[in-house]
Coordinates of C-alpha atoms in Angstrom, one line a residue:
Chain A
M26 CA 208.6 12.3 -23.1
R27 CA 205.0 13.0 -24.0
C28 CA 202.5 10.9 -22.1
V29 CA 198.9 10.5 -23.2
A30 CA 196.2 8.0 -22.4
I31 CA 192.9 7.8 -24.4
V32 CA 189.7 6.9 -22.5
N33 CA 186.2 7.2 -24.0
N34 CA 187.8 9.4 -26.7
A35 CA 189.1 11.8 -24.0
R36 CA 192.8 12.3 -23.6
C37 CA 194.4 12.0 -20.2
A38 CA 197.6 14.0 -20.5
I39 CA 199.1 15.6 -17.4
P40 CA 202.6 16.9 -17.9
H41 CA 203.1 17.7 -14.2
L42 CA 201.0 16.1 -11.5
A43 CA 201.4 17.2 -7.9
I44 CA 200.0 15.0 -5.1
V45 CA 199.6 16.6 -1.7
G46 CA 199.6 13.7 0.7
V47 CA 201.2 10.6 -0.7
G48 CA 199.2 8.1 1.3
L49 CA 197.0 5.2 0.3
I50 CA 194.8 7.2 -2.1
G51 CA 197.3 9.7 -3.4
G52 CA 199.9 7.0 -3.9
S53 CA 197.5 4.7 -5.6
L54 CA 196.4 7.4 -8.0
A55 CA 200.0 8.2 -8.8
R56 CA 200.8 4.6 -9.5
A57 CA 197.7 4.1 -11.6
L58 CA 198.2 7.2 -13.7
R59 CA 201.9 6.3 -14.3
A60 CA 200.9 2.8 -15.3
A61 CA 198.3 4.3 -17.7
G62 CA 201.1 6.4 -19.2
C63 CA 199.3 9.8 -19.0
V64 CA 201.6 11.6 -16.6
E65 CA 205.2 12.8 -17.2
K66 CA 206.3 14.1 -13.8
I67 CA 204.9 13.5 -10.4
T68 CA 205.8 15.6 -7.4
G69 CA 204.8 14.5 -3.9
I70 CA 204.2 17.1 -1.2
G71 CA 203.9 16.0 2.4
R72 CA 205.1 16.1 6.0
G73 CA 206.4 12.6 6.8
E74 CA 209.9 12.3 5.3
A75 CA 210.2 8.5 5.7
N76 CA 206.9 8.1 3.7
L77 CA 208.0 10.5 0.9
I78 CA 211.5 8.8 0.6
E79 CA 209.8 5.4 0.4
A80 CA 207.3 6.7 -2.2
K81 CA 210.2 7.9 -4.3
E82 CA 212.1 4.6 -3.9
L83 CA 209.0 2.7 -4.9
G84 CA 208.8 4.9 -8.1
I85 CA 205.4 6.3 -7.1
I86 CA 206.7 9.9 -7.3
D87 CA 209.7 11.5 -9.1
H88 CA 210.4 14.3 -6.6
W89 CA 209.2 15.3 -3.2
S90 CA 209.1 18.4 -1.0
H91 CA 207.8 19.5 2.4
Q92 CA 207.0 22.9 0.8
M93 CA 203.9 23.8 -1.1
A94 CA 206.0 26.0 -3.4
A95 CA 206.9 22.7 -5.2
V96 CA 203.4 22.7 -6.9
A97 CA 204.4 26.0 -8.7
D98 CA 204.4 24.6 -12.3
A99 CA 202.0 21.6 -11.8
D100 CA 199.1 21.3 -14.2
M101 CA 197.0 19.2 -11.9
V102 CA 197.1 19.3 -8.1
V103 CA 195.4 16.5 -6.1
V104 CA 194.9 17.1 -2.4
A105 CA 194.8 13.7 -0.7
T106 CA 195.4 14.5 3.0
P107 CA 193.1 14.1 6.0
M108 CA 190.6 17.0 5.8
G109 CA 191.6 18.6 9.0
S110 CA 194.6 20.1 7.1
Y111 CA 192.5 21.6 4.2
Q112 CA 192.6 25.1 5.6
T113 CA 196.4 25.2 5.8
I114 CA 196.8 23.5 2.4
F115 CA 194.2 25.5 0.5
S116 CA 195.7 28.8 1.8
A117 CA 199.2 27.6 0.6
L118 CA 197.8 26.5 -2.7
A119 CA 196.2 29.9 -3.3
Q120 CA 199.7 31.4 -2.9
H121 CA 201.7 28.8 -4.9
A122 CA 199.6 27.0 -7.5
R123 CA 199.7 28.2 -11.1
H124 CA 196.6 30.4 -11.8
D125 CA 195.3 28.0 -14.4
A126 CA 196.1 24.8 -12.6
I127 CA 193.3 22.4 -11.9
I128 CA 193.0 21.6 -8.2
T129 CA 191.0 18.7 -7.0
D130 CA 190.7 16.6 -3.8
V131 CA 189.7 13.1 -2.7
G132 CA 188.2 13.9 0.7
S133 CA 185.3 11.9 2.1
T134 CA 183.0 14.9 2.8
K135 CA 182.4 17.3 0.0
Q136 CA 180.5 20.3 1.4
H137 CA 183.6 20.9 3.6
A138 CA 186.0 20.7 0.6
L139 CA 183.9 23.1 -1.4
S140 CA 183.6 25.6 1.4
M141 CA 187.4 25.5 2.0
A142 CA 188.0 26.0 -1.8
A143 CA 185.5 28.9 -1.9
R144 CA 187.1 30.5 1.1
Y145 CA 190.8 30.2 0.1
L146 CA 191.2 29.7 -3.6
T147 CA 190.8 32.6 -5.9
P148 CA 188.1 32.1 -8.6
S149 CA 190.6 31.6 -11.3
H150 CA 191.7 28.4 -9.6
R151 CA 189.8 25.6 -11.1
F152 CA 188.7 23.5 -8.2
V153 CA 186.8 20.2 -8.7
A154 CA 185.6 18.3 -5.6
A155 CA 185.8 14.6 -6.0
H156 CA 185.6 11.4 -3.9
P157 CA 186.8 7.9 -4.9
I158 CA 184.7 5.3 -3.1
A159 CA 187.7 3.1 -2.5
G160 CA 190.3 2.3 0.1
T161 CA 191.6 -0.3 2.5
E162 CA 192.2 -0.1 6.3
H163 CA 195.9 0.5 5.6
S164 CA 197.6 3.9 5.4
G165 CA 200.7 5.3 3.7
A166 CA 202.4 5.2 0.3
A167 CA 203.7 1.6 0.8
A168 CA 200.1 0.4 1.0
S169 CA 199.1 2.0 -2.3
R170 CA 198.1 -0.1 -5.3
A171 CA 197.7 0.8 -9.0
D172 CA 194.4 -1.2 -9.2
L173 CA 192.7 0.4 -6.2
F174 CA 190.2 2.4 -8.3
Q175 CA 189.4 -0.3 -10.8
D176 CA 185.6 -0.5 -11.2
R177 CA 185.1 1.7 -8.1
L178 CA 182.8 4.7 -8.0
L179 CA 184.2 8.2 -8.3
I180 CA 181.8 10.9 -7.3
I181 CA 182.3 14.5 -8.5
T182 CA 180.3 17.0 -6.5
A183 CA 180.5 20.0 -8.8
D184 CA 177.3 21.7 -7.8
D185 CA 179.0 25.0 -7.1
G186 CA 179.5 25.7 -10.8
S187 CA 183.1 24.7 -11.1
E188 CA 184.5 25.0 -14.6
E189 CA 183.1 22.5 -17.1
N190 CA 186.4 21.8 -18.7
A191 CA 188.2 21.3 -15.4
Q192 CA 185.5 18.8 -14.4
Q193 CA 186.0 16.9 -17.6
Q194 CA 189.7 16.7 -17.1
V195 CA 189.3 15.4 -13.6
A196 CA 186.7 12.9 -14.8
T197 CA 189.0 11.7 -17.5
M198 CA 191.8 11.3 -15.0
W199 CA 189.7 9.0 -12.9
R200 CA 188.2 7.1 -15.8
T201 CA 191.8 6.4 -16.9
V202 CA 192.5 4.6 -13.6
G203 CA 189.4 2.5 -14.0
A204 CA 186.8 4.4 -11.9
N205 CA 183.1 4.8 -12.9
V206 CA 182.5 8.6 -12.6
I207 CA 179.2 10.0 -11.5
T208 CA 178.2 13.5 -10.4
M209 CA 175.8 14.6 -7.6
A210 CA 175.2 17.5 -5.3
A211 CA 177.6 17.7 -2.3
A212 CA 174.9 17.7 0.3
R213 CA 173.4 14.5 -1.2
H214 CA 176.9 12.9 -1.3
D215 CA 177.5 13.8 2.4
H216 CA 174.1 12.5 3.5
L217 CA 174.5 9.2 1.6
M218 CA 178.1 8.6 2.8
A219 CA 177.2 9.2 6.4
A220 CA 175.0 6.1 6.2
V221 CA 177.0 3.7 4.1
S222 CA 180.5 4.7 5.0
H223 CA 180.8 7.0 8.1
L224 CA 178.4 5.1 10.3
P225 CA 180.0 1.6 9.7
H226 CA 183.4 3.0 10.5
I227 CA 182.2 4.7 13.7
A228 CA 180.3 1.5 14.7
A229 CA 183.5 -0.6 14.2
F230 CA 185.5 1.7 16.4
A231 CA 182.7 1.7 19.0
I232 CA 182.4 -2.1 19.0
V233 CA 186.2 -2.7 19.4
N234 CA 186.2 -0.2 22.3
A235 CA 183.1 -1.9 23.9
V236 CA 184.7 -5.4 23.7
S237 CA 188.3 -4.5 24.5
N238 CA 187.3 -2.5 27.6
Q239 CA 185.8 -5.6 29.1
G240 CA 189.3 -7.3 28.9
E241 CA 190.8 -4.7 31.2
G242 CA 189.8 -6.7 34.2
G243 CA 191.8 -9.7 33.1
D244 CA 189.7 -12.2 31.1
D245 CA 190.2 -10.6 27.6
P246 CA 187.3 -11.6 25.3
L247 CA 189.5 -10.7 22.3
Q248 CA 191.5 -13.9 22.8
F249 CA 188.4 -15.8 21.7
A250 CA 187.5 -13.7 18.7
A251 CA 187.4 -15.5 15.4
G252 CA 187.3 -14.7 11.7
G253 CA 183.9 -13.1 11.8
F254 CA 185.2 -10.6 14.3
R255 CA 188.3 -9.9 12.2
D256 CA 186.3 -9.1 9.1
F257 CA 183.7 -7.1 11.0
T258 CA 186.2 -4.9 12.7
R259 CA 188.7 -4.6 9.8
I260 CA 187.7 -1.0 9.3
A261 CA 188.4 -0.2 13.0
S262 CA 192.1 -0.4 12.0
S263 CA 191.6 2.7 9.7
S264 CA 193.4 6.0 10.4
P265 CA 191.9 7.7 13.5
T266 CA 192.9 11.2 12.2
M267 CA 191.2 10.7 8.9
W268 CA 188.0 9.5 10.5
R269 CA 188.1 12.2 13.1
D270 CA 188.1 14.8 10.3
I271 CA 185.4 13.0 8.4
A272 CA 183.1 12.9 11.4
L273 CA 183.8 16.6 12.3
T274 CA 183.2 17.8 8.7
N275 CA 179.9 16.0 8.4
R276 CA 178.5 16.5 11.9
D277 CA 174.8 16.7 11.4
A278 CA 174.5 13.7 9.1
V279 CA 176.9 11.6 11.3
V280 CA 175.0 12.4 14.5
A281 CA 171.7 11.6 12.8
N282 CA 173.1 8.2 11.7
I283 CA 174.5 7.4 15.1
D284 CA 171.1 8.2 16.5
A285 CA 169.4 5.9 14.0
L286 CA 171.8 3.1 15.0
I287 CA 171.2 3.6 18.7
D288 CA 167.5 3.4 18.0
Q289 CA 167.9 0.1 16.2
L290 CA 170.1 -1.3 19.0
S291 CA 167.6 -0.1 21.6
A292 CA 164.8 -1.9 19.7
I293 CA 166.8 -5.1 19.7
R294 CA 167.7 -4.7 23.3
Q295 CA 164.1 -4.2 24.2
A296 CA 163.1 -7.4 22.3
V297 CA 165.9 -9.4 23.9
S298 CA 165.2 -8.1 27.4
S299 CA 161.5 -8.8 27.3
G300 CA 161.9 -12.1 25.5
D301 CA 159.9 -10.9 22.5
S302 CA 160.8 -13.7 20.1
Q303 CA 158.5 -12.5 17.3
Q304 CA 159.8 -8.9 17.3
L305 CA 163.4 -10.2 17.3
T306 CA 162.8 -12.4 14.4
Q307 CA 161.2 -9.5 12.5
L308 CA 164.1 -7.2 13.2
F309 CA 166.8 -9.7 12.2
T310 CA 164.8 -10.9 9.1
H311 CA 164.4 -7.3 7.9
A312 CA 168.2 -6.8 8.1
K313 CA 169.0 -10.1 6.4
S314 CA 166.5 -9.4 3.6
A315 CA 167.7 -5.8 3.0
R316 CA 171.4 -7.0 2.9
D317 CA 170.7 -10.0 0.7
A318 CA 168.6 -7.9 -1.8
W319 CA 171.4 -5.3 -1.9
L320 CA 174.0 -8.0 -2.5
Q321 CA 171.9 -9.6 -5.2
Q322 CA 171.7 -6.1 -6.9
I323 CA 175.4 -5.4 -6.8
V324 CA 176.2 -9.0 -8.0
T325 CA 173.8 -8.4 -10.9
T326 CA 175.3 -5.0 -11.7
E327 CA 178.8 -6.4 -11.6
K328 CA 177.8 -9.3 -14.0
G329 CA 176.1 -6.8 -16.2
A330 CA 179.2 -4.6 -16.3
S331 CA 181.5 -7.4 -17.3
H332 CA 179.6 -8.0 -20.6
Chain B
M16 CA 183.9 -51.5 7.1
R17 CA 185.7 -50.5 10.3
C18 CA 186.7 -46.8 10.4
V19 CA 189.2 -45.4 12.8
A20 CA 191.2 -42.2 12.8
I21 CA 194.1 -41.7 15.3
V22 CA 194.7 -38.1 16.6
N23 CA 197.1 -37.4 19.5
N24 CA 197.1 -41.2 20.2
A25 CA 193.3 -41.1 20.7
R26 CA 191.1 -43.1 18.3
C27 CA 188.1 -41.5 16.7
A28 CA 185.9 -44.5 15.9
I29 CA 182.2 -43.8 15.6
P30 CA 180.3 -46.8 14.1
H31 CA 177.0 -44.8 13.8
L32 CA 176.8 -41.1 14.0
A33 CA 173.5 -39.2 14.1
I34 CA 173.3 -35.6 13.2
V35 CA 170.2 -33.7 14.3
G36 CA 170.1 -30.7 12.0
V37 CA 172.1 -31.2 8.8
G38 CA 173.0 -27.5 8.2
L39 CA 176.2 -25.7 7.8
I40 CA 177.8 -27.0 11.1
G41 CA 176.2 -30.4 11.2
G42 CA 176.9 -31.0 7.5
S43 CA 180.5 -29.8 7.8
L44 CA 181.1 -32.1 10.8
A45 CA 179.7 -35.1 8.9
R46 CA 181.8 -34.3 5.8
A47 CA 185.0 -33.8 7.9
L48 CA 184.5 -37.0 9.9
R49 CA 183.8 -39.0 6.8
A50 CA 186.9 -37.6 5.1
A51 CA 188.9 -38.5 8.2
G52 CA 187.6 -42.1 8.0
C53 CA 186.4 -42.4 11.5
V54 CA 182.7 -42.9 11.0
E55 CA 180.9 -45.8 9.3
K56 CA 177.3 -44.7 9.1
I57 CA 175.8 -41.2 9.3
T58 CA 172.1 -40.6 9.8
G59 CA 170.7 -37.2 9.4
I60 CA 167.6 -36.1 11.3
G61 CA 165.8 -32.9 10.4
R62 CA 162.6 -31.2 9.2
G63 CA 163.4 -29.8 5.7
E64 CA 163.1 -32.6 3.2
A65 CA 164.8 -30.8 0.3
N66 CA 167.8 -30.1 2.5
L67 CA 168.0 -33.8 3.7
I68 CA 167.7 -35.1 0.1
E69 CA 170.4 -32.8 -1.0
A70 CA 172.6 -33.8 1.9
K71 CA 172.2 -37.5 0.9
E72 CA 172.9 -36.7 -2.7
L73 CA 176.0 -34.9 -1.8
G74 CA 177.2 -37.9 0.2
I75 CA 177.1 -36.0 3.5
I76 CA 174.7 -38.5 5.1
D77 CA 173.8 -42.1 4.4
H78 CA 170.2 -42.0 5.6
W79 CA 167.8 -39.5 6.7
S80 CA 164.5 -39.3 8.7
H81 CA 162.1 -36.7 10.1
Q82 CA 161.7 -39.0 13.1
M83 CA 164.0 -38.9 16.2
A84 CA 163.5 -42.7 16.4
A85 CA 166.2 -42.9 13.7
V86 CA 168.9 -42.2 16.4
A87 CA 167.9 -45.5 18.2
D88 CA 171.2 -47.3 17.6
A89 CA 173.6 -44.3 17.2
D90 CA 176.8 -44.2 19.2
M91 CA 177.1 -40.5 19.0
V92 CA 174.3 -37.9 18.5
V93 CA 175.3 -34.4 17.6
V94 CA 172.5 -31.8 18.0
A95 CA 173.2 -29.0 15.5
T96 CA 169.9 -27.1 15.2
P97 CA 168.9 -23.5 16.3
M98 CA 168.6 -23.6 20.1
G99 CA 164.9 -22.7 20.1
S100 CA 164.2 -26.4 19.3
Y101 CA 166.4 -27.9 22.1
Q102 CA 163.4 -28.5 24.4
T103 CA 161.6 -30.6 21.7
I104 CA 164.7 -32.3 20.6
F105 CA 166.1 -33.2 24.0
S106 CA 162.7 -34.6 25.1
A107 CA 162.7 -36.8 22.0
L108 CA 166.3 -37.9 22.5
A109 CA 165.5 -38.9 26.1
Q110 CA 162.9 -41.3 24.6
H111 CA 164.8 -42.6 21.6
A112 CA 168.6 -42.4 22.2
R113 CA 170.5 -45.5 23.3
H114 CA 171.1 -45.3 27.1
D115 CA 174.9 -45.4 26.6
A116 CA 174.9 -43.0 23.6
I117 CA 177.0 -39.9 23.8
I118 CA 174.9 -36.8 23.1
T119 CA 176.6 -33.5 22.3
D120 CA 175.6 -30.2 20.7
V121 CA 177.2 -27.3 18.9
G122 CA 175.0 -24.4 20.2
S123 CA 176.4 -20.9 20.7
T124 CA 175.2 -20.5 24.3
K125 CA 176.2 -23.2 26.7
Q126 CA 174.3 -22.5 29.9
H127 CA 171.1 -23.1 28.0
A128 CA 172.3 -26.3 26.5
L129 CA 173.3 -27.7 29.8
S130 CA 170.0 -26.7 31.5
M131 CA 168.1 -28.4 28.7
A132 CA 170.2 -31.5 29.0
A133 CA 169.8 -31.5 32.8
R134 CA 166.0 -31.1 32.5
Y135 CA 165.3 -33.7 29.8
L136 CA 168.0 -36.3 29.5
T137 CA 168.2 -39.0 32.1
P138 CA 171.6 -39.1 34.0
S139 CA 172.6 -42.2 32.1
H140 CA 172.7 -40.2 28.9
R141 CA 176.2 -38.9 28.4
F142 CA 175.8 -35.3 27.5
V143 CA 178.8 -33.1 26.5
A144 CA 178.1 -29.4 25.7
A145 CA 180.4 -28.1 23.0
H146 CA 180.8 -25.1 20.7
P147 CA 182.9 -24.8 17.6
I148 CA 184.0 -21.2 17.0
A149 CA 183.5 -21.5 13.2
G150 CA 180.9 -20.7 10.6
T151 CA 180.0 -18.6 7.7
E152 CA 176.9 -16.4 7.0
H153 CA 175.5 -19.2 4.8
S154 CA 173.1 -21.9 6.0
G155 CA 172.1 -25.4 4.9
A156 CA 173.8 -28.6 4.0
A157 CA 174.9 -27.4 0.6
A158 CA 177.0 -24.7 2.3
S159 CA 178.9 -27.2 4.4
R160 CA 182.6 -27.8 4.0
A161 CA 184.9 -30.5 5.3
D162 CA 187.6 -27.9 6.3
L163 CA 185.3 -25.6 8.3
F164 CA 186.8 -26.5 11.6
Q165 CA 190.5 -26.7 10.6
D166 CA 192.5 -24.7 13.1
R167 CA 189.4 -23.3 14.7
L168 CA 188.6 -23.3 18.4
L169 CA 186.3 -25.9 19.9
I170 CA 185.1 -25.1 23.4
I171 CA 183.8 -27.8 25.7
T172 CA 181.9 -26.5 28.7
A173 CA 181.8 -29.5 30.9
D174 CA 181.5 -27.8 34.2
D175 CA 178.5 -29.8 35.2
G176 CA 180.5 -32.9 35.7
S177 CA 179.7 -34.7 32.5
E178 CA 181.4 -38.1 32.2
E179 CA 185.1 -37.8 31.6
N180 CA 185.2 -40.6 29.0
A181 CA 182.3 -39.0 27.0
Q182 CA 184.2 -35.6 27.1
Q183 CA 187.3 -37.3 25.8
Q184 CA 185.4 -38.9 22.9
V185 CA 183.8 -35.6 21.9
A186 CA 187.2 -33.9 22.2
T187 CA 188.8 -36.5 20.0
M188 CA 186.0 -36.2 17.4
W189 CA 186.7 -32.5 17.1
R190 CA 190.5 -32.8 17.1
T191 CA 190.0 -35.3 14.2
V192 CA 188.4 -32.6 12.1
G193 CA 191.2 -30.1 12.9
A194 CA 189.8 -28.1 15.8
N195 CA 191.8 -26.9 18.8
V196 CA 189.9 -28.1 21.8
I197 CA 189.8 -26.1 25.1
T198 CA 187.5 -26.4 28.1
M199 CA 186.0 -23.6 30.2
A200 CA 182.9 -23.0 32.5
A201 CA 179.7 -22.4 30.6
A202 CA 179.0 -19.1 32.3
R203 CA 182.4 -17.8 31.2
H204 CA 181.9 -19.1 27.7
D205 CA 178.5 -17.3 27.4
H206 CA 179.9 -14.1 28.8
L207 CA 182.9 -14.0 26.4
M208 CA 180.9 -15.0 23.3
A209 CA 178.3 -12.2 24.1
A210 CA 181.2 -9.8 23.5
V211 CA 183.1 -11.2 20.6
S212 CA 180.4 -13.0 18.6
H213 CA 176.8 -12.1 19.7
L214 CA 177.4 -8.3 19.9
P215 CA 179.0 -8.0 16.4
H216 CA 176.1 -10.0 14.8
I217 CA 173.5 -7.9 16.6
A218 CA 175.3 -4.7 15.6
A219 CA 175.5 -5.8 11.9
F220 CA 171.7 -6.4 11.9
A221 CA 171.1 -3.0 13.5
I222 CA 173.4 -1.1 11.1
V223 CA 171.7 -2.7 8.0
N224 CA 168.3 -1.7 9.4
A225 CA 169.5 1.8 10.3
V226 CA 170.9 2.3 6.8
S227 CA 168.2 0.5 4.7
N228 CA 165.4 2.3 6.5
Q229 CA 166.7 5.6 5.2
G230 CA 166.2 4.4 1.7
E231 CA 162.5 3.9 2.1
G232 CA 161.8 7.5 1.1
G233 CA 163.5 7.0 -2.3
D234 CA 167.2 7.9 -2.4
D235 CA 168.5 4.5 -1.2
P236 CA 172.0 4.9 0.4
L237 CA 172.7 1.2 -0.3
Q238 CA 173.2 1.8 -4.0
F239 CA 176.4 3.7 -3.0
A240 CA 177.7 1.2 -0.5
A241 CA 181.1 -0.3 -1.4
G242 CA 183.4 -3.2 -0.4
G243 CA 183.8 -2.0 3.2
F244 CA 180.1 -2.1 3.7
R245 CA 179.9 -5.5 2.2
D246 CA 182.5 -7.0 4.5
F247 CA 181.2 -5.1 7.5
T248 CA 177.7 -6.4 7.1
R249 CA 178.5 -9.9 5.9
I250 CA 177.3 -11.4 9.2
A251 CA 173.9 -9.6 8.8
S252 CA 173.1 -12.2 6.2
S253 CA 173.2 -14.9 8.9
S254 CA 170.2 -16.9 9.9
P255 CA 167.7 -14.7 11.8
T256 CA 166.2 -17.8 13.7
M257 CA 169.6 -18.9 14.9
W258 CA 170.6 -15.5 16.1
R259 CA 167.2 -14.9 17.7
D260 CA 167.7 -18.1 19.7
I261 CA 171.3 -17.1 20.7
A262 CA 170.2 -13.7 21.9
L263 CA 167.2 -15.1 23.9
T264 CA 169.3 -17.8 25.5
N265 CA 172.1 -15.4 26.6
R266 CA 169.9 -12.5 27.6
D267 CA 171.7 -10.8 30.4
A268 CA 175.1 -10.9 28.8
V269 CA 173.7 -9.8 25.4
V270 CA 171.8 -6.9 27.0
A271 CA 175.0 -5.8 28.9
N272 CA 177.0 -5.8 25.7
I273 CA 174.3 -3.8 23.7
D274 CA 174.4 -1.3 26.6
A275 CA 178.2 -1.1 26.4
L276 CA 178.0 -0.5 22.6
I277 CA 175.4 2.2 23.1
D278 CA 177.6 3.9 25.7
Q279 CA 180.5 3.9 23.2
L280 CA 178.4 5.2 20.4
S281 CA 177.0 7.9 22.7
A282 CA 180.5 9.0 23.7
I283 CA 181.5 9.3 20.0
R284 CA 178.2 11.1 19.3
Q285 CA 178.9 13.6 22.1
A286 CA 182.4 14.3 20.8
V287 CA 181.2 14.8 17.2
S288 CA 178.3 16.9 18.2
S289 CA 180.4 19.2 20.4
G290 CA 183.3 19.2 17.9
D291 CA 185.7 17.7 20.5
S292 CA 188.5 16.8 18.2
Q293 CA 190.9 15.5 21.0
Q294 CA 188.3 13.2 22.5
L295 CA 187.4 11.8 19.1
T296 CA 191.0 11.1 18.3
Q297 CA 191.4 9.4 21.6
L298 CA 188.3 7.2 21.1
F299 CA 189.3 6.1 17.6
T300 CA 193.0 5.6 18.5
H301 CA 192.0 3.4 21.4
A302 CA 190.0 1.2 19.1
K303 CA 192.6 1.0 16.4
S304 CA 195.3 0.2 18.9
A305 CA 193.2 -2.6 20.5
R306 CA 192.3 -4.1 17.2
D307 CA 195.9 -3.9 15.8
A308 CA 197.3 -5.5 19.0
W309 CA 194.8 -8.3 18.8
L310 CA 195.5 -8.9 15.1
Q311 CA 199.3 -9.0 15.8
Q312 CA 198.7 -11.5 18.5
I313 CA 196.6 -13.9 16.4
V314 CA 199.0 -13.6 13.5
T315 CA 201.8 -14.5 15.9
T316 CA 199.8 -17.4 17.3
E317 CA 198.9 -18.7 13.8
K318 CA 202.6 -18.5 12.7
G319 CA 203.6 -20.2 15.9
A320 CA 201.0 -22.9 15.3
S321 CA 202.2 -23.6 11.8
H322 CA 205.7 -24.7 13.0

C-alpha cells in the first residue's frame, strides 16, 4: 500500500510514522493522518500498556512497544508526551532513530523542546519544534478525535535553523489534518502562550482549590455550583502532570503572568473593599470590552475563512 | 381568560404579573410563565425604551411603562434589575404596589435584598427574597429564553419570617417554570455564592484584564487565544453593572474569596518559581480531583433526576 495525501500541492506521504505518547494529541494526529490516507504504518511507543492496547484495538496504531528501539525504521517520529520526559526520550531517540528521520514534538513550551533537541539529538537528526493549539480537558488515546486539529492553529518555532525541508514536511503533515500553520520564534511563542493558555489553566486549578477547600468544614459550596462554574473550571480537569511540566519549562513567563493576575485581583479587591463603585465598573467594563472585541474579531476571522 | 397551571398540586395563577427590569432573567421568567399558561397579563417596567418595545414586540410583555405606578394593580411584582437600583425601586414600590401584592426579587445577594425590603416596604407588603441559579453572559429581553430555569436551582432565603403563603406562591411560580426550589438562610446563601459564582466571575474579569493589558504594547496575545480561552472567559462578557452591584452588596464574602484565590495563586507561583515539581503536582492534582468528583456527583444527580 502506498499512501499519499495532497495539500496545497504538497504531498503528505509518511511510510512509517512513530508516535511517542499515544494520548489525546498523539492519538488524534494518528487518527487524522490515517483518515487522510497519507500514512502506511503507525507505531505507538509508550508506557501505559492498557492505553496502548486500547489504541491498537481502536485502530489508531498498528503496533506498539514500550521500547524506543521500535522507532528504528520510522520516517517521522512525533513526540507527544508530557515535557518532563523529554530528556529521557530525546536521549533514547538519539540512540535509536534513523539518522535521516524527521523528529518533531507537540509540546506546549518550545524553548525547552529546542534546548532538549540541541542537547541530545545529533545535528543529523532533523528536529522541528511544533505546537498544535488544540486539546480538550480529557487525556488518553480513547479521548482522541480525528477532527481535533481542524481549523486550529499549528505553530512551528523553527528559529534555531532546523532544516527547511524537514520544516516543510512537518507543516504539510499538519495542514493535511486541517491545521493552519504559522511560524514564530520560540521565545515569542512561550511568552504569548503563558498569557492565553498557561495562565487560564493555572487560574482554573487555583479557583477550584480555593472553592473546594472551603467545603472541608462541611458546607460544601460546590454542591451549589451551576453551569457557569462547570464551563469556567473545565480546564481544571486537565492532566496535572502535563501542566506541571508546562509551568516548569516556562517559569519566568508563567510567574510574570501569575503576578499580573494577582495585581488585577488586588485592584478589584481594593475597589470592593473600599466600596469604589466607579473603579469597579471601570475594571469590569475594560474586561468585557476586551473580551467582546476579541470575540468579534475571531468570529469575523472564522466567517472570512469559510468563504 | 383565566390562566392556571398545576405543579405538585399547587396552582400557579397570577392574574397580573409586573416585571421590574425586563432583561435576561425577568424576560425569561415572563416567557416561561406565559408558556405555562399561569399568567393573564404581564406589565414590564424599566428604563430602556428600545428594550421594552422589543420585549412587547416579542410577546414577552403585554404593556410597558417607565413609571412604577404601572404596578398598581399587579398581584405579583418581580424585581429583576441590577441591585444598585433596589433602593430607588423599593421606595417606589412602597408607594405604588397594592398592599396585598407579593413582591419578590431575583438578585444574586440576598442579605442586601432583605435589608432593602425591611427598610422600604411596609410590613403589609409580602416580600420574598429569591435567587434563580441560572443565566448566560448575555443581557436584555432579546436574550431571554423560556427554558432558562428548567432543572435549575431556585433558592428562597426567607429567614426573616416572610409570610408563609407568599413564600409558597413564589415557590409555586418557580416550580412552574421548571426550577428546583430550596430554602436557606440569606447569610449562608451569600457566603456560598461568593465562592461558586462571584469569585469565578471576578477571576474571569481579572484574567481578561491581565492578558489584554499585555497586548497594549503591540504583540497582542489574544490573537493566539483558542477555544479553551473562549470558554474560560465567557463569563467576562457579563454585565459590568450587575457584577459591580453583586460585589458591593456581598463585600466581606467576596473579599475573603479573592484572598483565598490570591493565596492559591501565590502557592502555585512559589512552586513554579522554586521548581518544586512535587508541590506543583500536588496542587494541580488536588484541583483536578475536586473538580472531577464534583462533576461525577452532578452527573449522577442529573441522571437520578431524569428517572
